[in-house]
PDB file of C-alpha atoms in Angstrom:
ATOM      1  CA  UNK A   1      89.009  83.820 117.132  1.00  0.00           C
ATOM      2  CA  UNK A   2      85.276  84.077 117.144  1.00  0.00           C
ATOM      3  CA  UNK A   3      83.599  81.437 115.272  1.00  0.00           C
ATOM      4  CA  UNK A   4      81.351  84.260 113.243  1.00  0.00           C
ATOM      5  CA  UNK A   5      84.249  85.694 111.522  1.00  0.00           C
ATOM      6  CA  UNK A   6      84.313  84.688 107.593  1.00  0.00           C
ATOM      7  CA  UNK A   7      86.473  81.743 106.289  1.00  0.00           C
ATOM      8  CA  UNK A   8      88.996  80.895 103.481  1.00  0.00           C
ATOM      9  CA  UNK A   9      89.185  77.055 103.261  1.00  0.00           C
ATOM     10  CA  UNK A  10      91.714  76.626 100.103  1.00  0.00           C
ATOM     11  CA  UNK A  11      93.282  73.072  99.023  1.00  0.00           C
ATOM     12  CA  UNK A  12      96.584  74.243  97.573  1.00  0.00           C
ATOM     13  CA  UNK A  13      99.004  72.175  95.367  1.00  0.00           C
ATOM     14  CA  UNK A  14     102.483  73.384  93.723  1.00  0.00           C
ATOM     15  CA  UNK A  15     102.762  72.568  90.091  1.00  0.00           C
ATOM     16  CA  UNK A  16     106.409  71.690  89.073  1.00  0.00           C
ATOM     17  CA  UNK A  17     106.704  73.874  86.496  1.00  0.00           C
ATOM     18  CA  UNK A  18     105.498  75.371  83.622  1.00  0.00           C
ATOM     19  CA  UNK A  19     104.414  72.013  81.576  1.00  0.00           C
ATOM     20  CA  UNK A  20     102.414  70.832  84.249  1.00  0.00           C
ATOM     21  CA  UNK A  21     100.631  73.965  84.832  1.00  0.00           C
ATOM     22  CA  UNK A  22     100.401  73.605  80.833  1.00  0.00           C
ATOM     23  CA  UNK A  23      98.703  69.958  80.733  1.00  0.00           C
ATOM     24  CA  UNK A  24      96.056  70.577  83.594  1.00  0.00           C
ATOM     25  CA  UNK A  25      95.072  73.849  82.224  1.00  0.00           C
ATOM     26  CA  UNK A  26      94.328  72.283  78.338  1.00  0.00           C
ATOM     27  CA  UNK A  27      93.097  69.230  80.239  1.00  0.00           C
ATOM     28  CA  UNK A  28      90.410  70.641  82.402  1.00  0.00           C
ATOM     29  CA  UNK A  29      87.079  71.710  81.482  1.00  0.00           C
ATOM     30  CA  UNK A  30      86.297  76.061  81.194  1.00  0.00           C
ATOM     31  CA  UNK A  31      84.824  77.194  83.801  1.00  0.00           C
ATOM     32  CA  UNK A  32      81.462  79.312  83.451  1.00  0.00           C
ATOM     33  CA  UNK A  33      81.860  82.976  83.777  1.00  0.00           C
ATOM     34  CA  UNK A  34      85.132  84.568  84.061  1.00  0.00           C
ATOM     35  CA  UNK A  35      88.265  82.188  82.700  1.00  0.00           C
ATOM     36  CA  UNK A  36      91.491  84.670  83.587  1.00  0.00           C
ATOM     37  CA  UNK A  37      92.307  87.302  85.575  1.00  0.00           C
ATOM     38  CA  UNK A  38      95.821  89.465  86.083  1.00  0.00           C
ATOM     39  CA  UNK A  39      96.210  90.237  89.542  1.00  0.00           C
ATOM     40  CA  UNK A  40      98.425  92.563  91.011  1.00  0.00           C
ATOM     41  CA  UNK A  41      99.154  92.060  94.852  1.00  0.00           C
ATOM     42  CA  UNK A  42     100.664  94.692  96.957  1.00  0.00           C
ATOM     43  CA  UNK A  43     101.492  93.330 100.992  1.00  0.00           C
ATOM     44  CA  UNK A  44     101.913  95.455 103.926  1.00  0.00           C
ATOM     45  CA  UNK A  45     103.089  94.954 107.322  1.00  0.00           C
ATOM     46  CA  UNK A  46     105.399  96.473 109.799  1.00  0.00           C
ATOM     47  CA  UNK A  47     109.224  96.961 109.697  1.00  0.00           C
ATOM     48  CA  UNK A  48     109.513  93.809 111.573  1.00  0.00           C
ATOM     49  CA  UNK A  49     107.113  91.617 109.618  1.00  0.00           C
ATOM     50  CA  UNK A  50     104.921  91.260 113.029  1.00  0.00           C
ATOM     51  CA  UNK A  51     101.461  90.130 110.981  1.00  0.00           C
ATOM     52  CA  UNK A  52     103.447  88.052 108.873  1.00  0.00           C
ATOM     53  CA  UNK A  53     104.949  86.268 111.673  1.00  0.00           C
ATOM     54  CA  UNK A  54     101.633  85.432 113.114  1.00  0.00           C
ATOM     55  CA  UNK A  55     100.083  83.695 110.073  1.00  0.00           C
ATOM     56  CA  UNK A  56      98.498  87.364 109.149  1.00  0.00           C
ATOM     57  CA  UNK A  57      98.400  89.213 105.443  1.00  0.00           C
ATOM     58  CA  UNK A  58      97.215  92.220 104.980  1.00  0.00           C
ATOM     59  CA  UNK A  59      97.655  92.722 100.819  1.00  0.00           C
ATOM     60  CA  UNK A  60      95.859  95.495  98.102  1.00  0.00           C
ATOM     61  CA  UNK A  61      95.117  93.586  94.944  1.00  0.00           C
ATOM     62  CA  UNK A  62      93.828  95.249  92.133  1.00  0.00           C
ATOM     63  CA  UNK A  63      92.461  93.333  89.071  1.00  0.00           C
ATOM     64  CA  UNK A  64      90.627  95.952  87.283  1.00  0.00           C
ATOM     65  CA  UNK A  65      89.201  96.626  91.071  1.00  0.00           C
ATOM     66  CA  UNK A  66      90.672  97.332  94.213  1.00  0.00           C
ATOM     67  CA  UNK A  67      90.379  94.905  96.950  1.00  0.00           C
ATOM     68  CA  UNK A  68      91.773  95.498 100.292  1.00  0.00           C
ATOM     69  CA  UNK A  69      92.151  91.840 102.045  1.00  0.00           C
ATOM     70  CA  UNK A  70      93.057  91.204 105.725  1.00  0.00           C
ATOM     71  CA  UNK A  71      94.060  87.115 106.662  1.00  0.00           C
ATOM     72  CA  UNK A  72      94.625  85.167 109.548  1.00  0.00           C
ATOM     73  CA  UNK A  73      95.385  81.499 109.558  1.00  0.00           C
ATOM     74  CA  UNK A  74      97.725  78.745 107.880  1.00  0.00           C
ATOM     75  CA  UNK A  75      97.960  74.942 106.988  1.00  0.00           C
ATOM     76  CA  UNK A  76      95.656  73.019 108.809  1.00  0.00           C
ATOM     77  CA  UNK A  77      97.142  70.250 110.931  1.00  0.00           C
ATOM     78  CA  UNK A  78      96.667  66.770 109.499  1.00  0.00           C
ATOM     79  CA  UNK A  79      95.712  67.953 105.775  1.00  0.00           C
ATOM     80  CA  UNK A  80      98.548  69.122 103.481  1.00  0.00           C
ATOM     81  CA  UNK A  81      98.259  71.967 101.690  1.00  0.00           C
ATOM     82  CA  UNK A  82      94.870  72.310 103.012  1.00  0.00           C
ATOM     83  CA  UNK A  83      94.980  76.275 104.317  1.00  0.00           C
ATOM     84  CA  UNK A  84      92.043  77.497 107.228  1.00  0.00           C
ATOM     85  CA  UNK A  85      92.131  81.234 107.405  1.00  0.00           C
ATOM     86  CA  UNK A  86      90.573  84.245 108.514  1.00  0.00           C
ATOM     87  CA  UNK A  87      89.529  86.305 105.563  1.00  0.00           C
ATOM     88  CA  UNK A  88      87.691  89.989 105.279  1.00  0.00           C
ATOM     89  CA  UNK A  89      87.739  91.727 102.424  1.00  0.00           C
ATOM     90  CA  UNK A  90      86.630  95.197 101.189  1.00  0.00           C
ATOM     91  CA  UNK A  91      86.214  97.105  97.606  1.00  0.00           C
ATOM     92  CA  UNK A  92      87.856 100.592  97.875  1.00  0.00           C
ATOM     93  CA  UNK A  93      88.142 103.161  95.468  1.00  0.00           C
ATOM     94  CA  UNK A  94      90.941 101.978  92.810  1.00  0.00           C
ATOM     95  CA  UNK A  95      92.588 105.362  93.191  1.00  0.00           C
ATOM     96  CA  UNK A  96      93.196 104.516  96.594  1.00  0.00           C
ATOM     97  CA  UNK A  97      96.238 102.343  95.261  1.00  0.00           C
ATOM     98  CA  UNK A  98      98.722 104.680  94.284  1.00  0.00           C
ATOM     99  CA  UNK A  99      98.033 106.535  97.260  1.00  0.00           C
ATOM    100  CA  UNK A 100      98.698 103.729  99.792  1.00  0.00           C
ATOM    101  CA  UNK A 101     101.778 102.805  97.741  1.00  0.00           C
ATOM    102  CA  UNK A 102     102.980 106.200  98.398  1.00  0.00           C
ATOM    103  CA  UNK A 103     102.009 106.214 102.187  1.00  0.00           C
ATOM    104  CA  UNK A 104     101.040 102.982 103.753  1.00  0.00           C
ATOM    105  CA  UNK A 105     100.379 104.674 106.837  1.00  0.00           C
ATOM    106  CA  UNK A 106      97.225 105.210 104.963  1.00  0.00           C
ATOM    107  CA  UNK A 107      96.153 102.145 105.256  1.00  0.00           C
ATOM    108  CA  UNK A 108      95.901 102.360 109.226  1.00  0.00           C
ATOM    109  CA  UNK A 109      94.243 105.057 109.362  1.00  0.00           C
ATOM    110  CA  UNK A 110      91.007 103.589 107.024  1.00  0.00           C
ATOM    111  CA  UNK A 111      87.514 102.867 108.661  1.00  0.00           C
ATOM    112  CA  UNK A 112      87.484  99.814 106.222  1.00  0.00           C
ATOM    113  CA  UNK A 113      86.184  96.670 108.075  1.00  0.00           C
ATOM    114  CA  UNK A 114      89.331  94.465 106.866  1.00  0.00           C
ATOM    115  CA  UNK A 115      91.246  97.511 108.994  1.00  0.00           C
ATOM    116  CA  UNK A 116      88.816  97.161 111.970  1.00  0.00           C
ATOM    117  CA  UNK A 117      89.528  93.258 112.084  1.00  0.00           C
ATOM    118  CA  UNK A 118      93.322  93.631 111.471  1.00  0.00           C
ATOM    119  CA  UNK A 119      93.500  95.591 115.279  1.00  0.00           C
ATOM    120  CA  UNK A 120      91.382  93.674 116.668  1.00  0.00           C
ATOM    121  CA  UNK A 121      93.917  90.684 116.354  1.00  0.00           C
ATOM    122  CA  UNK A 122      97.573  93.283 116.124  1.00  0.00           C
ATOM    123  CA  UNK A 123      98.323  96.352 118.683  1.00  0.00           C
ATOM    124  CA  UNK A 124      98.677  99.251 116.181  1.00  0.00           C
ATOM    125  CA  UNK A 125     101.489  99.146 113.959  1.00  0.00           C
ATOM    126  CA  UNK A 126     103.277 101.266 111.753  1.00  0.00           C
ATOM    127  CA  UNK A 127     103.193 100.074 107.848  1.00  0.00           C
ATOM    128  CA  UNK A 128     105.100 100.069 104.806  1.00  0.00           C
ATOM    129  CA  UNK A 129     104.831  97.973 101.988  1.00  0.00           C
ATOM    130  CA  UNK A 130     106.640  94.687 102.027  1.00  0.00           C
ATOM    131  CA  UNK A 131     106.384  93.718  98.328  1.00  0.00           C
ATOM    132  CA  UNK A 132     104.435  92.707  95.552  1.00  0.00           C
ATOM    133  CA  UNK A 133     103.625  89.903  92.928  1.00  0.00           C
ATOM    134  CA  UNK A 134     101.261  89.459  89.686  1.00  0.00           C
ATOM    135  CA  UNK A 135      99.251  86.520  89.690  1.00  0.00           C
ATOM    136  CA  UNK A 136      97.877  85.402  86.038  1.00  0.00           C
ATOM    137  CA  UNK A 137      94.647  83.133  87.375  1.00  0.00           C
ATOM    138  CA  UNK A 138      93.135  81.112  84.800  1.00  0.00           C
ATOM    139  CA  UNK A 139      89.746  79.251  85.801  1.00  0.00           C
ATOM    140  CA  UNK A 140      88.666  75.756  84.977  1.00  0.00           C
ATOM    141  CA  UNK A 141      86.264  72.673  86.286  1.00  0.00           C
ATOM    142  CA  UNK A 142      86.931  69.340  87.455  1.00  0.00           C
ATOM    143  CA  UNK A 143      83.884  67.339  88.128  1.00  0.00           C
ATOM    144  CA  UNK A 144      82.059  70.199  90.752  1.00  0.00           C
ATOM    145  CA  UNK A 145      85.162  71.329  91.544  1.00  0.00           C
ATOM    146  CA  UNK A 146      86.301  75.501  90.688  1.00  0.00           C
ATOM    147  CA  UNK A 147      89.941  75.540  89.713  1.00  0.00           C
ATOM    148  CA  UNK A 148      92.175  78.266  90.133  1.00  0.00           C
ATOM    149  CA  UNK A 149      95.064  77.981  88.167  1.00  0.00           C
ATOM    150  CA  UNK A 150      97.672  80.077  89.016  1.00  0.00           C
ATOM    151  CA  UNK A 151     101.079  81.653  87.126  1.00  0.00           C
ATOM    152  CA  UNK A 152     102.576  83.742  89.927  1.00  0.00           C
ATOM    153  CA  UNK A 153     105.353  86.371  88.361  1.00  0.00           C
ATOM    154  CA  UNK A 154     107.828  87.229  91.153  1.00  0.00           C
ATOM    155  CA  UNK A 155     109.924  90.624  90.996  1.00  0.00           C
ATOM    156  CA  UNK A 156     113.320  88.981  90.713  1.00  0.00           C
ATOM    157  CA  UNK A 157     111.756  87.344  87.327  1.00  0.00           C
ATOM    158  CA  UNK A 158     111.215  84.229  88.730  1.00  0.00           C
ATOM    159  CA  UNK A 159     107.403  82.252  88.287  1.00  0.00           C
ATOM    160  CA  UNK A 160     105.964  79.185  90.362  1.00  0.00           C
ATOM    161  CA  UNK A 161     103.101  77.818  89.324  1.00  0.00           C
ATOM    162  CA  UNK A 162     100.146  76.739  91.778  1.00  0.00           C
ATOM    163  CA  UNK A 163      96.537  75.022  91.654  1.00  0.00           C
ATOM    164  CA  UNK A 164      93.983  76.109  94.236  1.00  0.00           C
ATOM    165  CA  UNK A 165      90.577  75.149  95.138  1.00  0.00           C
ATOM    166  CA  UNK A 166      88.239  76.654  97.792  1.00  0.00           C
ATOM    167  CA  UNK A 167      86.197  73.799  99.035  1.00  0.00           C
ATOM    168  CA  UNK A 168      85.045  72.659 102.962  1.00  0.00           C
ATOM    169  CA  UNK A 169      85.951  68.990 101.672  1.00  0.00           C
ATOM    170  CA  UNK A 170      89.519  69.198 101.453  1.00  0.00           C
ATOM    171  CA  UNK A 171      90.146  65.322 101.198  1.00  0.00           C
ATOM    172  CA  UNK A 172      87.364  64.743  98.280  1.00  0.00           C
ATOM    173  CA  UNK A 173      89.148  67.372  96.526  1.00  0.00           C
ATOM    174  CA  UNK A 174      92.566  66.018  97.127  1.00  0.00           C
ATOM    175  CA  UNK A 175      91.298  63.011  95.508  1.00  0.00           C
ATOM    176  CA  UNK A 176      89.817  64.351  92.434  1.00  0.00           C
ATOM    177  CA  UNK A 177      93.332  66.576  92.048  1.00  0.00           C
ATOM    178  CA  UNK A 178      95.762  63.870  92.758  1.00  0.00           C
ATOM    179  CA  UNK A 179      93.650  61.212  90.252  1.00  0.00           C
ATOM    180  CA  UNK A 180      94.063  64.403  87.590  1.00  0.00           C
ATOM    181  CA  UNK A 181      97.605  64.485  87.848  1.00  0.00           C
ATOM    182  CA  UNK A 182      98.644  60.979  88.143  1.00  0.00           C
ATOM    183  CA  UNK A 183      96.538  60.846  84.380  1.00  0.00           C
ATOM    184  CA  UNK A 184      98.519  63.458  83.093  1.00  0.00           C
ATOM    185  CA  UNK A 185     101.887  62.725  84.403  1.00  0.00           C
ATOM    186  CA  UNK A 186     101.765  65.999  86.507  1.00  0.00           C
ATOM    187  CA  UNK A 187     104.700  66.577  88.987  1.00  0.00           C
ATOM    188  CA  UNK A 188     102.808  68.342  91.691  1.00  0.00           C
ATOM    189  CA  UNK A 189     103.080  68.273  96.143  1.00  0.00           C
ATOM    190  CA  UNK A 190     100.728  70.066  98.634  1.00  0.00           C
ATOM    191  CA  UNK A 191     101.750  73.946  98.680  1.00  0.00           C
ATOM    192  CA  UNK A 192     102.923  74.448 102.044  1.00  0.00           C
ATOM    193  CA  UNK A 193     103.337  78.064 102.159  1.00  0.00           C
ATOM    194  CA  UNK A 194     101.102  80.817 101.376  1.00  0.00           C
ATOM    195  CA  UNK A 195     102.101  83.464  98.016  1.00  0.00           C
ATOM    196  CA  UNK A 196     103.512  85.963 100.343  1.00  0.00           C
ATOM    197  CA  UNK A 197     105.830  83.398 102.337  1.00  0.00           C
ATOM    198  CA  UNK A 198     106.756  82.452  99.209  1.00  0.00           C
ATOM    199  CA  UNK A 199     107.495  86.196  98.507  1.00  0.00           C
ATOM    200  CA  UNK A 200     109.207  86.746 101.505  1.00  0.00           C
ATOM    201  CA  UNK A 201     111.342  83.270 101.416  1.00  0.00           C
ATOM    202  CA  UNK A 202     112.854  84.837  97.987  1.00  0.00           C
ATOM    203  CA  UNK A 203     113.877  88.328  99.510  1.00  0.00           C
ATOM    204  CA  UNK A 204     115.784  86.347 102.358  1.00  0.00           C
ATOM    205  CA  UNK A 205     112.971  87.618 104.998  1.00  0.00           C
ATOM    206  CA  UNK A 206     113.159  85.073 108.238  1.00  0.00           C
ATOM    207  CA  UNK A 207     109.971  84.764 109.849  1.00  0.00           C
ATOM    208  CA  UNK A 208     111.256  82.953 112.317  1.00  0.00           C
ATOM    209  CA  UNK A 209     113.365  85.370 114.152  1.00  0.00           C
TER     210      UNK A 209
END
């Protein structure tokens, strides 16, 4: 993978449920700017899950904008929870949505870079859509630290909850997390899959085979 290409580098810990989420959201400090967001998250891949197999994502979120998102990566050996990934992203046209949901194929055939990148790593595949999830992100501080605090709705009606923070210093971060939680009596472990494993794991998909 050349060494150019952009780079998610995400700390990721699962929140037992919905009282911890509760206690580190009132706990933490707001963050400047923007404090919540409601994402919706659309993924695509083949019939036979082949990008999803290797690590890859290729999702549609729209949060008011449409965002077309190609990744690459997973867990980084040694650090738990800790996620290294190839990331390009893209604005398109939020009418674009409905139209891709109604075709995927129309996702292969865009000139968008995130497109571009995705054959560069996959021989061409055919598409559908795979499934979808709404994320409520809520944003807060600890020390320098951005949190994203995450309510993730799954189709079936279930919701995990999940703490995230893009950082190159994965153990100073782990640190100023796990000191957080151990205040606050927060049942929490590193998240070891990403939001669309997680999607997958609950409609029985086996990435395995």
């Amino acid at each position: 993978m050349p060494k150019n290409e952009p780079r998610e580098l995400e700390l990721k810990y699962h929140l037992a449920g919905k009282k911890d989420y509760q206690r580190l959201l009132e706990d933490c400090s707001p963050a400047p700017g923007s404090v919540y967001a409601r994402q919706e998250n659309y993924y695509f891949d083949s019939p036979g899950y082949e990008i999803a197999k290797q690590g890859g994502m290729l999702r549609l979120r729209f949060d008011g904008e449409l965002k077309l998102c190609f990744k690459l990566g997973g867990e980084k050996p040694g650090h738990p929870g800790y996620f290294d990934a190839l990331e390009i992203e893209e604005h398109l046209e939020p009418e674009f949505l409905q139209k891709a949901l109604e075709a995927p194929q129309e996702l292969a055939c865009l000139k968008a870079h995130p497109i571009k990148v995705l054959w560069r790593h996959f021989k061409p595949l055919v598409l559908v859509q795979i499934g979808d999830l709404t994320t409520h992100r809520r944003y807060r501080m600890i020390d320098d630290f951005l949190l994203e605090l995450d309510e993730v709705a799954y189709p079936d009606g279930g919701v995990t909850h999940e703490v995230e923070i893009e950082t190159p210093f994965p153990e100073k971060a782990r640190q100023v997390l796990l000191s957080r939680f151990n205040k606050l009596g927060i049942d929490a472990s590193p998240q070891r899959k990403s939001k669309l494993q997680g999607l997958l794991k609950r409609q029985g998909v086996d990435l395995l085979n």
